[in-house]
Amino acid sequence: VQLQASGGGLVQTGGSLRLSCSASTAGLDAYSVAWFRQAPGKAREAVSAIARETALTFYQDAVKGRFTISRDNARSTVYLHMNNLKPEDTAVYSCAADPFVTIRPSNWASAWYEYRGQGTQVTVSS
């Protein structure tokens, strides 16, 4: 499966964006999907994930209460709704998916996701 992230842009502090991770084929609901971000000079970090089968969701502490991950199975798309954006959210955001990994609170951020897409730039101005 090929993944395409989109929806990035330039927003002011406090603004909102919705990122989309679209799959080239139907059935993305059978994959665990994660969003990652990488800021200049920093390591890539996991931001959020949604589990296959259970649709359980996971977030890193810095985005809890501001970001929401969701699925649209009919569109084979996973969204990342980002509210109350801060300058420290500035990064290239990308998505990844895997049809086999079972993600849990203990491993969602470090699990291996086989399929990875290109990123989309999010810039939050102060």
Coordinates of C-alpha atoms in Angstrom, one line a residue:
V1 CA 0.0 0.0 0.0
Q2 CA 1.2 3.5 -0.7
L3 CA 0.4 6.3 1.7
Q4 CA 0.1 10.0 1.0
A5 CA 0.1 12.7 3.7
S6 CA -1.5 16.0 2.9
G7 CA -3.1 19.0 4.6
G8 CA -0.1 20.8 6.0
G9 CA 0.3 24.6 5.8
L10 CA 1.2 27.8 7.6
V11 CA -1.0 28.8 10.6
Q12 CA -0.8 31.1 13.5
T13 CA -0.5 30.0 17.1
G14 CA -3.8 28.8 18.2
G15 CA -4.9 27.8 14.8
S16 CA -6.1 24.4 13.4
L17 CA -5.2 22.0 10.6
R18 CA -6.4 18.7 9.5
L19 CA -3.9 16.3 8.1
S20 CA -4.9 13.4 5.9
C21 CA -3.2 10.1 5.3
S22 CA -4.7 8.5 2.3
A23 CA -4.0 5.0 1.1
S24 CA -3.7 3.8 -2.5
T25 CA -6.0 0.9 -1.8
A26 CA -9.1 0.2 0.2
G27 CA -8.9 -1.5 3.6
L28 CA -6.7 0.9 5.6
D29 CA -8.9 0.1 8.5
A30 CA -7.1 -3.2 8.7
Y31 CA -3.9 -1.4 9.4
S32 CA -2.5 0.3 12.5
V33 CA -1.7 3.8 11.4
A34 CA 0.7 6.3 13.1
W35 CA 1.5 9.9 12.6
F36 CA 5.1 11.0 13.1
R37 CA 6.8 14.4 12.9
Q38 CA 10.3 15.6 12.5
A39 CA 11.4 19.2 13.3
P40 CA 14.6 20.7 12.0
G41 CA 17.6 19.3 13.9
K42 CA 15.5 16.9 15.9
A43 CA 14.8 13.2 15.8
R44 CA 11.6 11.9 14.4
E45 CA 8.9 11.4 17.0
A46 CA 5.6 9.5 17.1
V47 CA 2.7 11.9 17.6
S48 CA -0.4 9.6 17.5
A49 CA -1.6 6.3 16.4
I50 CA -4.8 4.3 15.8
A51 CA -4.9 0.6 16.2
R52 CA -6.3 -1.9 13.6
E53 CA -9.4 -3.8 14.7
T54 CA -10.0 -2.0 18.0
A55 CA -9.5 1.6 16.7
L56 CA -7.9 2.4 20.1
T57 CA -6.0 5.7 19.9
F58 CA -2.7 6.9 21.4
Y59 CA -1.1 10.3 21.8
Q60 CA 2.2 11.7 23.0
D61 CA 1.8 13.8 26.0
A62 CA 2.6 17.1 24.3
V63 CA -0.4 16.8 22.0
K64 CA -3.0 15.2 24.3
G65 CA -6.2 17.3 24.4
R66 CA -5.2 19.2 21.2
F67 CA -4.8 16.5 18.5
T68 CA -7.3 13.8 17.5
I69 CA -6.7 10.9 15.2
S70 CA -9.6 9.3 13.4
R71 CA -10.5 7.1 10.5
D72 CA -12.7 7.3 7.5
N73 CA -12.9 3.7 6.3
A74 CA -15.0 4.5 3.2
R75 CA -12.2 6.9 2.0
S76 CA -9.4 4.6 3.3
T77 CA -8.0 7.7 5.1
V78 CA -6.7 8.5 8.6
Y79 CA -6.9 12.1 9.8
L80 CA -5.0 14.0 12.4
H81 CA -7.1 16.9 13.6
M82 CA -4.8 19.5 15.2
N83 CA -6.2 22.3 17.3
N84 CA -4.6 25.0 19.4
L85 CA -1.4 24.7 17.5
K86 CA 1.8 25.9 19.0
P87 CA 5.2 27.0 17.4
E88 CA 6.7 23.8 18.8
D89 CA 4.4 21.8 16.6
T90 CA 6.2 23.0 13.6
A91 CA 7.6 20.0 11.7
V92 CA 7.2 17.7 8.7
Y93 CA 4.4 15.3 9.5
S94 CA 4.2 11.9 7.9
C95 CA 2.1 8.7 8.3
A96 CA 3.0 5.1 8.4
A97 CA 0.9 1.9 8.5
D98 CA 1.2 -1.8 9.2
P99 CA -1.3 -4.6 8.8
F100 CA 0.2 -6.9 11.4
V101 CA 1.5 -4.9 14.4
T102 CA -0.6 -4.9 17.5
I103 CA -0.1 -1.5 19.1
R104 CA -0.6 -0.9 22.8
P105 CA 0.2 1.9 25.2
S106 CA 3.6 0.3 25.8
N107 CA 4.7 0.1 22.1
W108 CA 2.7 2.3 19.8
A109 CA 5.4 5.0 19.6
S110 CA 8.2 2.5 19.0
A111 CA 6.6 -0.1 16.9
W112 CA 7.7 -0.8 13.3
Y113 CA 5.3 0.4 10.7
E114 CA 6.1 -1.2 7.4
Y115 CA 4.5 1.3 5.0
R116 CA 5.6 4.9 5.1
G117 CA 4.4 7.9 3.2
Q118 CA 5.9 11.3 2.3
G119 CA 5.6 14.1 4.7
T120 CA 3.6 17.4 4.7
Q121 CA 5.0 20.5 6.3
V122 CA 3.2 22.2 9.2
T123 CA 4.5 25.6 10.2
V124 CA 3.0 27.4 13.2
S125 CA 3.9 31.1 13.5
S126 CA 4.1 32.9 16.8

